[in-house]
mmCIF file of C-alpha atoms in Angstrom:
data_model
loop_
_atom_site.group_PDB
_atom_site.id
_atom_site.type_symbol
_atom_site.label_atom_id
_atom_site.label_comp_id
_atom_site.label_asym_id
_atom_site.label_seq_id
_atom_site.Cartn_x
_atom_site.Cartn_y
_atom_site.Cartn_z
ATOM 1 C CA MET I 1 90.193 100.316 102.281
ATOM 2 C CA ILE I 2 94.058 100.576 102.833
ATOM 3 C CA THR I 3 95.430 103.570 102.790
ATOM 4 C CA ILE I 4 98.679 103.893 99.546
ATOM 5 C CA PRO I 5 100.235 106.716 98.320
ATOM 6 C CA ARG I 6 98.040 107.048 94.757
ATOM 7 C CA LEU I 7 95.352 104.715 95.397
ATOM 8 C CA LYS I 8 92.190 106.129 94.008
ATOM 9 C CA ASN I 9 88.305 105.283 93.931
ATOM 10 C CA THR I 10 88.832 103.981 97.427
ATOM 11 C CA ASP I 11 85.307 103.471 97.495
ATOM 12 C CA SER I 12 85.048 101.025 100.540
ATOM 13 C CA SER I 13 81.717 99.078 98.115
ATOM 14 C CA MET I 14 84.197 97.961 95.703
ATOM 15 C CA PHE I 15 87.247 95.408 95.667
ATOM 16 C CA LEU I 16 90.805 96.368 95.255
ATOM 17 C CA LEU I 17 92.465 95.199 92.035
ATOM 18 C CA MET I 18 96.011 94.146 91.543
ATOM 19 C CA ALA I 19 96.900 93.164 88.158
ATOM 20 C CA GLY I 20 99.212 93.397 85.405
ATOM 21 C CA PRO I 21 102.324 90.961 83.672
ATOM 22 C CA CYS I 22 103.910 87.983 85.950
ATOM 23 C CA ALA I 23 107.145 90.073 85.538
ATOM 24 C CA ILE I 24 108.965 93.208 83.672
ATOM 25 C CA GLU I 25 109.363 92.129 79.766
ATOM 26 C CA GLY I 26 110.227 95.459 78.889
ATOM 27 C CA ARG I 27 109.380 99.179 78.898
ATOM 28 C CA ASP I 28 106.303 99.270 75.717
ATOM 29 C CA MET I 29 104.970 95.631 76.821
ATOM 30 C CA ALA I 30 104.668 97.360 80.252
ATOM 31 C CA MET I 31 103.361 100.677 79.937
ATOM 32 C CA ARG I 32 100.894 99.029 76.961
ATOM 33 C CA ILE I 33 99.151 97.298 80.010
ATOM 34 C CA ALA I 34 99.403 100.179 82.570
ATOM 35 C CA GLU I 35 97.537 101.995 80.205
ATOM 36 C CA THR I 36 94.867 99.533 79.241
ATOM 37 C CA ILE I 37 93.993 98.849 82.973
ATOM 38 C CA THR I 38 93.834 102.299 84.157
ATOM 39 C CA THR I 39 91.846 103.301 81.801
ATOM 40 C CA LEU I 40 89.472 100.235 82.495
ATOM 41 C CA THR I 41 89.508 100.374 86.433
ATOM 42 C CA ASP I 42 89.240 104.469 85.922
ATOM 43 C CA LYS I 43 85.999 103.917 84.179
ATOM 44 C CA LEU I 44 84.540 100.941 86.598
ATOM 45 C CA ARG I 45 85.904 102.920 89.541
ATOM 46 C CA ILE I 46 87.772 100.299 91.138
ATOM 47 C CA PRO I 47 91.199 100.670 92.934
ATOM 48 C CA TYR I 48 94.213 99.544 91.146
ATOM 49 C CA ILE I 49 97.512 98.703 91.970
ATOM 50 C CA PHE I 50 99.823 97.931 89.051
ATOM 51 C CA LYS I 51 101.651 94.438 89.266
ATOM 52 C CA GLY I 52 104.873 93.248 88.099
ATOM 53 C CA SER I 53 107.766 91.521 88.827
ATOM 54 C CA TYR I 54 111.174 93.146 88.495
ATOM 55 C CA ARG I 55 113.077 89.842 89.328
ATOM 56 C CA LYS I 56 111.663 86.199 89.062
ATOM 57 C CA ALA I 57 113.723 84.292 91.690
ATOM 58 C CA ASN I 58 111.432 81.011 91.972
ATOM 59 C CA ARG I 59 112.130 78.980 88.703
ATOM 60 C CA THR I 60 111.950 75.317 88.445
ATOM 61 C CA LYS I 61 114.733 75.432 85.957
ATOM 62 C CA ILE I 62 118.091 77.504 85.560
ATOM 63 C CA ASP I 63 117.764 78.867 82.504
ATOM 64 C CA SER I 64 113.934 79.803 83.079
ATOM 65 C CA PHE I 65 113.506 83.910 82.505
ATOM 66 C CA THR I 66 114.244 86.152 85.454
ATOM 67 C CA GLY I 67 113.898 89.498 84.314
ATOM 68 C CA ILE I 68 115.503 91.895 82.177
ATOM 69 C CA GLY I 69 117.912 93.570 84.908
ATOM 70 C CA ASP I 70 116.900 94.953 88.044
ATOM 71 C CA GLU I 71 117.243 98.399 88.012
ATOM 72 C CA LYS I 72 116.065 98.515 84.379
ATOM 73 C CA ALA I 73 112.620 96.759 85.269
ATOM 74 C CA LEU I 74 112.573 99.004 88.411
ATOM 75 C CA LYS I 75 112.838 102.256 86.651
ATOM 76 C CA ILE I 76 109.919 101.101 84.261
ATOM 77 C CA LEU I 77 107.880 100.152 87.195
ATOM 78 C CA LYS I 78 108.438 103.755 88.352
ATOM 79 C CA GLU I 79 108.263 105.696 85.242
ATOM 80 C CA ILE I 80 104.275 103.231 85.474
ATOM 81 C CA GLY I 81 103.669 104.856 88.785
ATOM 82 C CA ASP I 82 104.039 108.524 87.746
ATOM 83 C CA THR I 83 102.646 108.229 84.633
ATOM 84 C CA PHE I 84 99.120 106.738 85.355
ATOM 85 C CA GLN I 85 99.391 108.078 89.231
ATOM 86 C CA VAL I 86 98.309 104.514 90.367
ATOM 87 C CA PRO I 87 100.516 102.837 93.531
ATOM 88 C CA THR I 88 102.480 100.209 92.297
ATOM 89 C CA VAL I 89 103.569 96.235 93.842
ATOM 90 C CA THR I 90 106.468 94.298 93.268
ATOM 91 C CA ASP I 91 107.827 90.984 94.911
ATOM 92 C CA ILE I 92 111.400 90.858 96.968
ATOM 93 C CA HIS I 93 113.370 87.588 97.686
ATOM 94 C CA GLU I 94 115.949 88.390 99.770
ATOM 95 C CA SER I 95 116.000 91.107 102.873
ATOM 96 C CA HIS I 96 118.768 93.396 101.204
ATOM 97 C CA GLU I 97 116.237 93.925 98.038
ATOM 98 C CA ALA I 98 113.554 95.522 100.623
ATOM 99 C CA ALA I 99 115.366 98.892 100.544
ATOM 100 C CA LEU I 100 115.838 99.147 97.035
ATOM 101 C CA ALA I 101 112.556 98.179 95.706
ATOM 102 C CA ALA I 102 111.074 100.152 98.152
ATOM 103 C CA GLU I 103 112.764 103.521 96.171
ATOM 104 C CA TYR I 104 111.124 102.807 93.220
ATOM 105 C CA VAL I 105 107.031 100.928 94.204
ATOM 106 C CA ASP I 106 104.643 101.646 96.620
ATOM 107 C CA VAL I 107 103.830 98.164 97.863
ATOM 108 C CA LEU I 108 106.370 95.195 98.531
ATOM 109 C CA GLN I 109 105.351 91.678 98.327
ATOM 110 C CA ILE I 110 106.354 88.755 100.311
ATOM 111 C CA PRO I 111 106.181 85.594 98.083
ATOM 112 C CA ALA I 112 104.181 82.634 99.333
ATOM 113 C CA PHE I 113 106.868 80.499 99.377
ATOM 114 C CA LEU I 114 108.888 82.885 102.325
ATOM 115 C CA CYS I 115 105.968 83.916 103.958
ATOM 116 C CA ARG I 116 107.618 82.544 107.205
ATOM 117 C CA GLN I 117 111.135 84.382 106.627
ATOM 118 C CA THR I 118 111.105 86.950 109.559
ATOM 119 C CA GLU I 119 113.689 89.057 108.363
ATOM 120 C CA LEU I 120 112.804 89.088 104.925
ATOM 121 C CA ILE I 121 109.057 90.269 106.104
ATOM 122 C CA ALA I 122 111.155 92.679 108.923
ATOM 123 C CA ALA I 123 112.851 94.144 106.247
ATOM 124 C CA ALA I 124 110.335 94.888 103.935
ATOM 125 C CA ALA I 125 108.568 96.583 106.960
ATOM 126 C CA ARG I 126 111.060 99.013 108.056
ATOM 127 C CA THR I 127 110.960 100.860 104.681
ATOM 128 C CA GLY I 128 107.659 101.931 105.661
ATOM 129 C CA LYS I 129 106.077 100.918 102.340
ATOM 130 C CA ALA I 130 102.546 98.833 101.996
ATOM 131 C CA VAL I 131 104.067 95.026 102.828
ATOM 132 C CA ASN I 132 101.525 92.118 100.934
ATOM 133 C CA VAL I 133 102.127 89.030 102.438
ATOM 134 C CA LYS I 134 101.098 85.768 100.382
ATOM 135 C CA LYS I 135 100.237 82.562 102.227
ATOM 136 C CA GLY I 136 102.011 80.115 101.891
ATOM 137 C CA GLN I 137 100.925 76.969 99.904
ATOM 138 C CA PHE I 138 101.637 75.224 102.735
ATOM 139 C CA LEU I 139 99.450 76.984 105.639
ATOM 140 C CA SER I 140 95.964 77.488 106.283
ATOM 141 C CA GLY I 141 94.942 81.513 106.988
ATOM 142 C CA ALA I 142 94.578 81.297 110.555
ATOM 143 C CA SER I 143 98.349 80.380 110.390
ATOM 144 C CA MET I 144 98.871 84.167 108.630
ATOM 145 C CA LYS I 145 98.578 86.100 111.949
ATOM 146 C CA PHE I 146 101.689 85.486 112.654
ATOM 147 C CA ALA I 147 103.206 87.307 109.041
ATOM 148 C CA VAL I 148 100.799 89.714 110.256
ATOM 149 C CA GLU I 149 102.679 90.318 113.477
ATOM 150 C CA LYS I 150 106.016 90.809 112.182
ATOM 151 C CA VAL I 151 105.145 93.612 110.009
ATOM 152 C CA ARG I 152 103.300 95.325 113.039
ATOM 153 C CA ASP I 153 105.680 93.986 115.480
ATOM 154 C CA THR I 154 108.547 95.923 113.544
ATOM 155 C CA ASN I 155 106.862 98.766 112.028
ATOM 156 C CA PRO I 156 102.952 99.618 113.080
ATOM 157 C CA ALA I 157 103.085 102.810 110.422
ATOM 158 C CA SER I 158 103.521 99.862 107.611
ATOM 159 C CA PRO I 159 100.130 98.873 106.433
ATOM 160 C CA VAL I 160 99.574 95.337 105.448
ATOM 161 C CA LEU I 161 97.316 93.150 103.270
ATOM 162 C CA LEU I 162 97.293 89.228 103.043
ATOM 163 C CA THR I 163 96.817 87.373 99.370
ATOM 164 C CA ASP I 164 95.438 83.872 99.043
ATOM 165 C CA ARG I 165 96.897 81.928 96.458
ATOM 166 C CA GLY I 166 95.670 77.934 97.055
ATOM 167 C CA ASN I 167 96.450 75.283 98.955
ATOM 168 C CA SER I 168 99.286 72.036 97.718
ATOM 169 C CA PHE I 169 97.067 69.374 96.873
ATOM 170 C CA GLY I 170 99.347 66.494 95.909
ATOM 171 C CA TYR I 171 102.397 67.340 94.426
ATOM 172 C CA GLY I 172 100.934 68.759 90.991
ATOM 173 C CA ASP I 173 97.495 70.845 91.984
ATOM 174 C CA LEU I 174 96.511 73.722 94.162
ATOM 175 C CA VAL I 175 93.258 74.138 95.644
ATOM 176 C CA VAL I 176 91.132 76.888 96.997
ATOM 177 C CA ASP I 177 89.798 76.855 100.566
ATOM 178 C CA PHE I 178 87.697 79.866 100.825
ATOM 179 C CA ARG I 179 87.684 79.320 104.465
ATOM 180 C CA ASN I 180 90.783 81.158 104.211
ATOM 181 C CA ILE I 181 89.521 84.117 103.540
ATOM 182 C CA PRO I 182 87.483 85.249 106.746
ATOM 183 C CA GLU I 183 89.998 83.525 108.422
ATOM 184 C CA MET I 184 92.373 85.890 107.651
ATOM 185 C CA ALA I 185 90.180 88.818 107.542
ATOM 186 C CA ALA I 186 89.433 88.143 111.457
ATOM 187 C CA PHE I 187 93.373 89.946 111.658
ATOM 188 C CA ASP I 188 92.066 93.322 110.481
ATOM 189 C CA VAL I 189 93.558 93.489 107.110
ATOM 190 C CA PRO I 190 92.708 93.708 103.707
ATOM 191 C CA VAL I 191 92.676 89.909 101.996
ATOM 192 C CA ILE I 192 93.035 89.501 98.408
ATOM 193 C CA MET I 193 92.502 86.395 96.273
ATOM 194 C CA ASP I 194 95.381 85.935 93.797
ATOM 195 C CA CYS I 195 92.974 84.174 90.628
ATOM 196 C CA THR I 196 95.460 83.245 88.500
ATOM 197 C CA HIS I 197 98.577 81.213 90.791
ATOM 198 C CA SER I 198 95.789 79.661 92.785
ATOM 199 C CA LEU I 199 95.249 77.353 89.435
ATOM 200 C CA GLN I 200 98.535 76.692 89.059
ATOM 201 C CA GLN I 201 99.552 73.125 88.082
ATOM 202 C CA PRO I 202 103.347 73.320 90.037
ATOM 203 C CA ASN I 203 106.076 70.638 89.445
ATOM 204 C CA GLN I 204 105.539 69.309 85.853
ATOM 205 C CA SER I 205 107.799 67.047 84.904
ATOM 206 C CA SER I 206 108.912 69.615 81.949
ATOM 207 C CA GLY I 207 110.210 71.852 84.481
ATOM 208 C CA VAL I 208 107.315 74.517 83.469
ATOM 209 C CA THR I 209 104.551 75.309 85.578
ATOM 210 C CA GLY I 210 100.947 74.719 84.156
ATOM 211 C CA GLY I 211 97.786 76.094 84.421
ATOM 212 C CA LYS I 212 93.643 76.167 84.650
ATOM 213 C CA PRO I 213 92.999 80.111 83.401
ATOM 214 C CA ARG I 214 89.380 78.900 82.069
ATOM 215 C CA LEU I 215 88.618 78.720 86.127
ATOM 216 C CA ILE I 216 90.289 82.157 86.933
ATOM 217 C CA GLU I 217 86.447 83.782 86.442
ATOM 218 C CA THR I 218 85.217 80.808 88.962
ATOM 219 C CA ILE I 219 88.062 81.592 91.994
ATOM 220 C CA ALA I 220 86.900 85.524 91.153
ATOM 221 C CA LYS I 221 83.287 85.077 91.542
ATOM 222 C CA GLY I 222 83.772 82.773 94.907
ATOM 223 C CA ALA I 223 86.452 85.361 96.149
ATOM 224 C CA ILE I 224 84.377 88.353 95.997
ATOM 225 C CA ALA I 225 81.294 86.245 97.406
ATOM 226 C CA VAL I 226 82.817 85.456 100.144
ATOM 227 C CA GLY I 227 83.989 88.463 101.050
ATOM 228 C CA ALA I 228 87.235 88.896 99.726
ATOM 229 C CA ASP I 229 88.748 92.827 100.026
ATOM 230 C CA GLY I 230 90.947 92.426 96.752
ATOM 231 C CA LEU I 231 91.789 90.300 93.455
ATOM 232 C CA PHE I 232 95.137 89.955 92.219
ATOM 233 C CA ILE I 233 95.422 89.005 88.383
ATOM 234 C CA GLU I 234 98.133 88.144 85.998
ATOM 235 C CA THR I 235 97.151 89.465 82.965
ATOM 236 C CA HIS I 236 98.913 89.585 79.467
ATOM 237 C CA PHE I 237 97.827 90.669 75.657
ATOM 238 C CA ASN I 238 99.193 87.089 74.896
ATOM 239 C CA PRO I 239 99.871 85.059 77.564
ATOM 240 C CA ALA I 240 100.968 82.205 75.211
ATOM 241 C CA GLU I 241 104.190 84.553 74.255
ATOM 242 C CA ALA I 242 104.339 85.677 78.091
ATOM 243 C CA LYS I 243 107.981 84.879 79.726
ATOM 244 C CA SER I 244 106.751 84.084 82.696
ATOM 245 C CA ASP I 245 103.356 82.314 83.838
ATOM 246 C CA GLY I 246 101.598 82.503 80.684
ATOM 247 C CA ALA I 247 99.983 78.885 81.447
ATOM 248 C CA ASN I 248 97.685 80.506 84.021
ATOM 249 C CA MET I 249 97.354 84.218 83.291
ATOM 250 C CA LEU I 250 93.953 86.203 82.107
ATOM 251 C CA PRO I 251 94.271 87.719 77.955
ATOM 252 C CA LEU I 252 93.682 91.458 78.785
ATOM 253 C CA ASP I 253 91.005 91.359 76.195
ATOM 254 C CA GLN I 254 89.001 89.273 78.506
ATOM 255 C CA LEU I 255 89.662 91.290 81.630
ATOM 256 C CA GLU I 256 87.031 94.414 81.219
ATOM 257 C CA ASP I 257 84.225 91.274 80.844
ATOM 258 C CA LEU I 258 85.651 89.508 83.975
ATOM 259 C CA LEU I 259 85.380 93.027 85.859
ATOM 260 C CA LYS I 260 82.185 93.723 84.835
ATOM 261 C CA LYS I 261 80.691 90.832 86.047
ATOM 262 C CA LEU I 262 82.206 91.150 89.282
ATOM 263 C CA VAL I 263 81.236 94.591 90.111
ATOM 264 C CA ARG I 264 77.634 92.830 89.606
ATOM 265 C CA VAL I 265 79.101 90.055 92.088
ATOM 266 C CA ARG I 266 79.856 92.637 94.966
ATOM 267 C CA GLU I 267 77.279 94.784 94.506
ATOM 268 C CA ALA I 268 74.777 92.138 94.970
ATOM 269 C CA ILE I 269 76.121 90.553 98.299
ATOM 270 C CA LEU I 270 76.661 94.467 100.031
#
């Protein structure tokens, strides 16, 4: 398992979980979600990283929700990390954001559409924080070796993770190719499966991305079965009211049952 400050329960026999809301919509909402998931992962001894975007830059429509303010959202992420003693992860979109976000979170995430942006990856690595690079929907797992090299060549001390989130299938759908998991694992990095974004249906005529959340369990089980080191799951108390990506989120009250099933899958393959 990768070394990240405050990451608990790092038994190599268990998968890592990155989970939380798509975006930080407010303090109370974020704290409630973090408390619920922390309690659950502590009970199941699952290493946990709280996920929340402090700002959403990749939106289809100009009037889509992007955030509550950068510093306000980042301070909430820091409060969550300090309160529950768990690492936190957020995505960055431009090079100048890396140093700012690194003051508040433990892991910097490179969005899939930006995984070829050399300066962005290098800026994240220069902070010394762990860097989670999402595989582009347009790339194979094997091609992500260059993203890994960019992090390691910039700062060998910066841990790197790779996350799959499906591949484009036509104009408005994604498919998951599980071959990508062992291909990326060959680079000696933890490989995470994004079980929610991989079920998106992008480029809808409404300008709002659709999704197939009923298949989250299917994708998660498959990823664990083929050797994924961790799972990425966006979750919310009420996805229908979420301000971002609600169409592919897991309702939070379904997370415990799902994790218990995945623990059994993990135990069965070891």
